[in-house]
Amino acid sequence: MTKPIVEVRGVHRTFGAGPTAVHALRDVSFDVEPGTMVALVGRSGSGKTTLLNVIGGLDRADRGSLSVDGTDITRLDEDGLSRLRREKVAYVFQTFGLIPVLSAAENVGAPLRLARTPAADREKRVELLLDLVGLAAHAEQRPAELSGGQQQRVAIARALAASPRLLIADEPTGQLDAETGRSVMALLRGVVESEGVTALVSTHDPVMMALADRVIRISDGRLHE
């Protein structure tokens, strides 16, 4: 039996204390199978982003255990969490997060430069990824010269640069029009299949839910399959 790539058990996360405390996550438990795309669905403030941040090592749970690709991340120090994000987990955000002064190719290659990947290997990987997201002809353009949909495609290519095991996307189509959003969602579905990556995507878009292998709903910090 294949071991889940993400295992979450009894996770709680509370912000603040006393009567004004916000219980963002309440006894959350679930698994994510490798090579699947899971849609995490819920209203604003339901706990989606907190859950993604805890799984990806950007935040810490108050209680419970979390394992990503066999690593118990609740036991990692800050260096260990940084290594996790560098080697196993990649993020795609609403706001793209590209470096304005770098070209599309340079943005995609940035994680590989940090990893000191040899130039020839880096250039080959960047070329492959830009082709994968349909932007081979835009390699030398800077973010300001690209549309919102194109910028998000560059962000997806950059997230895949270091061949992560888990791709976390927090409302990746939130700033895109409906048609562009659909094309980006279809791209994410294709990436799961072509790159063998596992994707955990927060969304409220019915199209993304239809493309996902599994839909998990979250409300008031609790999960509902």
CSV table of C-alpha atoms in Angstrom, one decimal:
chain,number,residue,atom,x,y,z
A,1,MET,CA,0.0,0.0,0.0
A,2,THR,CA,1.3,3.4,-0.9
A,3,LYS,CA,2.2,5.6,2.0
A,4,PRO,CA,0.5,9.1,2.0
A,5,ILE,CA,2.7,12.0,1.2
A,6,VAL,CA,0.9,14.2,3.7
A,7,GLU,CA,-0.4,12.9,7.0
A,8,VAL,CA,-2.2,15.2,9.4
A,9,ARG,CA,-3.4,14.0,12.8
A,10,GLY,CA,-5.4,16.0,15.4
A,11,VAL,CA,-4.0,19.4,14.4
A,12,HIS,CA,-5.1,22.5,16.3
A,13,ARG,CA,-4.1,26.1,15.6
A,14,THR,CA,-5.4,29.0,17.7
A,15,PHE,CA,-4.6,32.7,17.4
A,16,GLY,CA,-4.8,34.9,20.5
A,17,ALA,CA,-6.1,33.8,23.9
A,18,GLY,CA,-9.2,34.1,26.1
A,19,PRO,CA,-12.6,35.1,24.8
A,20,THR,CA,-11.2,36.7,21.7
A,21,ALA,CA,-9.2,33.7,20.6
A,22,VAL,CA,-9.7,32.5,17.0
A,23,HIS,CA,-9.7,28.7,16.6
A,24,ALA,CA,-8.4,28.5,13.0
A,25,LEU,CA,-8.0,24.7,13.0
A,26,ARG,CA,-9.9,22.3,15.3
A,27,ASP,CA,-8.8,18.6,15.5
A,28,VAL,CA,-8.0,18.3,11.8
A,29,SER,CA,-7.0,14.9,10.5
A,30,PHE,CA,-6.6,13.6,6.9
A,31,ASP,CA,-4.1,12.1,4.4
A,32,VAL,CA,-3.1,13.0,0.9
A,33,GLU,CA,-2.1,10.3,-1.5
A,34,PRO,CA,1.0,10.9,-3.7
A,35,GLY,CA,0.4,11.9,-7.3
A,36,THR,CA,-3.1,13.4,-6.6
A,37,MET,CA,-4.6,16.8,-6.7
A,38,VAL,CA,-6.7,17.7,-3.7
A,39,ALA,CA,-9.0,20.8,-3.6
A,40,LEU,CA,-9.4,22.4,-0.2
A,41,VAL,CA,-12.7,24.4,-0.2
A,42,GLY,CA,-14.2,26.8,2.2
A,43,ARG,CA,-15.3,30.4,2.8
A,44,SER,CA,-12.8,33.2,3.6
A,45,GLY,CA,-11.7,32.8,7.2
A,46,SER,CA,-12.6,29.1,7.3
A,47,GLY,CA,-9.0,28.0,8.0
A,48,LYS,CA,-7.8,27.1,4.5
A,49,THR,CA,-4.7,29.3,4.4
A,50,THR,CA,-3.8,28.4,8.0
A,51,LEU,CA,-3.9,24.7,7.2
A,52,LEU,CA,-1.8,25.1,4.0
A,53,ASN,CA,0.7,27.2,6.0
A,54,VAL,CA,1.0,24.6,8.7
A,55,ILE,CA,1.5,21.7,6.2
A,56,GLY,CA,4.1,23.7,4.3
A,57,GLY,CA,6.1,24.7,7.3
A,58,LEU,CA,5.3,28.4,7.2
A,59,ASP,CA,3.4,28.2,10.5
A,60,ARG,CA,3.3,25.8,13.4
A,61,ALA,CA,0.4,23.8,14.9
A,62,ASP,CA,-0.3,24.2,18.6
A,63,ARG,CA,-1.1,20.5,18.9
A,64,GLY,CA,-1.1,17.4,16.7
A,65,SER,CA,1.3,15.9,14.2
A,66,LEU,CA,2.1,16.5,10.6
A,67,SER,CA,4.2,14.4,8.2
A,68,VAL,CA,5.3,15.4,4.7
A,69,ASP,CA,7.0,12.8,2.6
A,70,GLY,CA,7.9,10.8,5.7
A,71,THR,CA,9.3,13.8,7.7
A,72,ASP,CA,7.6,14.7,11.0
A,73,ILE,CA,7.6,18.5,10.5
A,74,THR,CA,6.4,19.2,14.0
A,75,ARG,CA,9.9,18.1,15.2
A,76,LEU,CA,11.9,20.4,12.8
A,77,ASP,CA,13.7,23.5,13.9
A,78,GLU,CA,13.7,26.6,11.7
A,79,ASP,CA,16.6,25.3,9.6
A,80,GLY,CA,14.8,22.0,9.1
A,81,LEU,CA,11.7,23.8,8.0
A,82,SER,CA,13.7,25.9,5.5
A,83,ARG,CA,15.2,22.8,4.1
A,84,LEU,CA,11.8,21.2,3.8
A,85,ARG,CA,10.5,24.2,1.8
A,86,ARG,CA,13.6,24.2,-0.3
A,87,GLU,CA,13.7,20.5,-1.1
A,88,LYS,CA,10.2,19.0,-0.8
A,89,VAL,CA,7.5,21.7,-0.8
A,90,ALA,CA,6.8,24.5,-3.3
A,91,TYR,CA,4.2,27.3,-3.1
A,92,VAL,CA,2.1,29.1,-5.6
A,93,PHE,CA,0.3,32.2,-4.3
A,94,GLN,CA,-2.5,34.5,-5.6
A,95,THR,CA,0.0,37.4,-6.0
A,96,PHE,CA,2.5,35.6,-8.2
A,97,GLY,CA,5.5,36.8,-6.2
A,98,LEU,CA,7.8,37.2,-9.2
A,99,ILE,CA,11.0,39.3,-9.0
A,100,PRO,CA,10.2,42.3,-11.2
A,101,VAL,CA,13.8,42.9,-12.5
A,102,LEU,CA,14.3,39.3,-13.6
A,103,SER,CA,13.1,37.8,-16.9
A,104,ALA,CA,10.6,34.9,-16.9
A,105,ALA,CA,13.5,32.4,-17.4
A,106,GLU,CA,15.5,34.0,-14.6
A,107,ASN,CA,12.6,33.9,-12.2
A,108,VAL,CA,12.1,30.2,-13.0
A,109,GLY,CA,15.8,29.5,-12.5
A,110,ALA,CA,16.1,31.4,-9.2
A,111,PRO,CA,15.5,28.3,-7.0
A,112,LEU,CA,18.1,26.4,-9.0
A,113,ARG,CA,20.7,29.1,-8.6
A,114,LEU,CA,20.1,29.0,-4.8
A,115,ALA,CA,20.6,25.2,-5.0
A,116,ARG,CA,23.8,25.8,-7.0
A,117,THR,CA,22.6,23.7,-9.9
A,118,PRO,CA,25.2,23.7,-12.7
A,119,ALA,CA,24.4,26.3,-15.4
A,120,ALA,CA,23.8,23.8,-18.2
A,121,ASP,CA,21.4,21.7,-16.1
A,122,ARG,CA,19.7,24.8,-14.9
A,123,GLU,CA,19.1,26.2,-18.4
A,124,LYS,CA,17.8,22.8,-19.6
A,125,ARG,CA,15.3,22.6,-16.7
A,126,VAL,CA,14.1,26.2,-17.2
A,127,GLU,CA,13.6,25.6,-20.9
A,128,LEU,CA,11.6,22.4,-20.2
A,129,LEU,CA,9.4,24.1,-17.6
A,130,LEU,CA,8.7,27.2,-19.7
A,131,ASP,CA,7.7,24.9,-22.5
A,132,LEU,CA,5.5,22.9,-20.1
A,133,VAL,CA,3.5,26.1,-19.1
A,134,GLY,CA,3.3,27.3,-22.7
A,135,LEU,CA,5.7,30.3,-22.3
A,136,ALA,CA,8.8,29.2,-24.2
A,137,ALA,CA,8.4,32.3,-26.5
A,138,HIS,CA,8.3,34.6,-23.5
A,139,ALA,CA,11.5,33.5,-21.7
A,140,GLU,CA,13.2,36.9,-21.9
A,141,GLN,CA,10.2,39.1,-20.9
A,142,ARG,CA,9.9,40.6,-17.4
A,143,PRO,CA,6.8,40.2,-15.3
A,144,ALA,CA,5.5,43.7,-16.2
A,145,GLU,CA,5.5,42.7,-19.8
A,146,LEU,CA,3.3,39.6,-19.2
A,147,SER,CA,-0.4,39.2,-18.5
A,148,GLY,CA,-1.7,38.1,-15.1
A,149,GLY,CA,-2.3,34.6,-16.4
A,150,GLN,CA,1.2,34.4,-17.9
A,151,GLN,CA,2.7,35.6,-14.6
A,152,GLN,CA,0.9,32.9,-12.8
A,153,ARG,CA,2.2,30.3,-15.3
A,154,VAL,CA,5.8,31.6,-14.6
A,155,ALA,CA,5.1,31.2,-10.9
A,156,ILE,CA,4.0,27.6,-11.4
A,157,ALA,CA,7.1,26.9,-13.5
A,158,ARG,CA,9.3,28.4,-10.8
A,159,ALA,CA,7.5,26.3,-8.1
A,160,LEU,CA,8.4,23.2,-10.1
A,161,ALA,CA,12.0,24.1,-10.7
A,162,ALA,CA,13.5,22.1,-7.9
A,163,SER,CA,11.2,19.1,-8.5
A,164,PRO,CA,9.2,19.3,-5.2
A,165,ARG,CA,7.2,16.4,-3.9
A,166,LEU,CA,4.3,18.6,-2.8
A,167,LEU,CA,2.9,21.7,-4.5
A,168,ILE,CA,0.8,24.0,-2.4
A,169,ALA,CA,-1.4,26.5,-4.2
A,170,ASP,CA,-3.4,29.1,-2.2
A,171,GLU,CA,-6.2,30.4,-4.3
A,172,PRO,CA,-3.9,30.4,-7.4
A,173,THR,CA,-6.6,31.9,-9.7
A,174,GLY,CA,-7.9,34.5,-7.2
A,175,GLN,CA,-6.6,37.4,-9.2
A,176,LEU,CA,-7.4,36.1,-12.7
A,177,ASP,CA,-10.5,36.4,-14.9
A,178,ALA,CA,-12.6,33.3,-15.3
A,179,GLU,CA,-11.2,32.2,-18.6
A,180,THR,CA,-7.6,32.7,-17.6
A,181,GLY,CA,-8.3,31.0,-14.3
A,182,ARG,CA,-9.7,27.9,-16.1
A,183,SER,CA,-6.6,27.6,-18.2
A,184,VAL,CA,-4.3,27.9,-15.1
A,185,MET,CA,-6.3,25.3,-13.3
A,186,ALA,CA,-6.1,22.9,-16.3
A,187,LEU,CA,-2.4,23.5,-16.3
A,188,LEU,CA,-2.1,22.5,-12.6
A,189,ARG,CA,-4.0,19.3,-13.4
A,190,GLY,CA,-1.6,18.6,-16.2
A,191,VAL,CA,1.4,19.3,-14.0
A,192,VAL,CA,0.3,16.7,-11.5
A,193,GLU,CA,0.2,14.1,-14.2
A,194,SER,CA,3.3,15.1,-16.2
A,195,GLU,CA,5.6,16.0,-13.3
A,196,GLY,CA,4.3,13.4,-10.9
A,197,VAL,CA,3.9,16.0,-8.2
A,198,THR,CA,1.1,16.1,-5.5
A,199,ALA,CA,-0.9,19.2,-5.4
A,200,LEU,CA,-2.9,20.7,-2.5
A,201,VAL,CA,-5.0,23.6,-3.8
A,202,SER,CA,-7.3,25.9,-1.9
A,203,THR,CA,-10.1,27.2,-4.0
A,204,HIS,CA,-13.8,28.1,-4.2
A,205,ASP,CA,-14.0,27.6,-8.0
A,206,PRO,CA,-16.3,24.8,-9.1
A,207,VAL,CA,-14.0,24.1,-12.1
A,208,MET,CA,-11.0,23.4,-9.9
A,209,MET,CA,-13.2,21.1,-7.8
A,210,ALA,CA,-14.2,19.2,-10.9
A,211,LEU,CA,-10.6,18.8,-11.9
A,212,ALA,CA,-9.4,17.5,-8.5
A,213,ASP,CA,-9.1,13.9,-7.5
A,214,ARG,CA,-10.6,14.7,-4.2
A,215,VAL,CA,-12.5,17.6,-2.5
A,216,ILE,CA,-12.1,18.4,1.2
A,217,ARG,CA,-14.3,21.1,2.7
A,218,ILE,CA,-13.3,23.2,5.7
A,219,SER,CA,-15.6,25.3,7.9
A,220,ASP,CA,-14.8,27.0,11.2
A,221,GLY,CA,-11.5,25.1,11.3
A,222,ARG,CA,-13.1,21.6,10.9
A,223,LEU,CA,-12.9,19.3,7.9
A,224,HIS,CA,-15.9,17.8,6.1
A,225,GLU,CA,-15.3,15.4,3.2
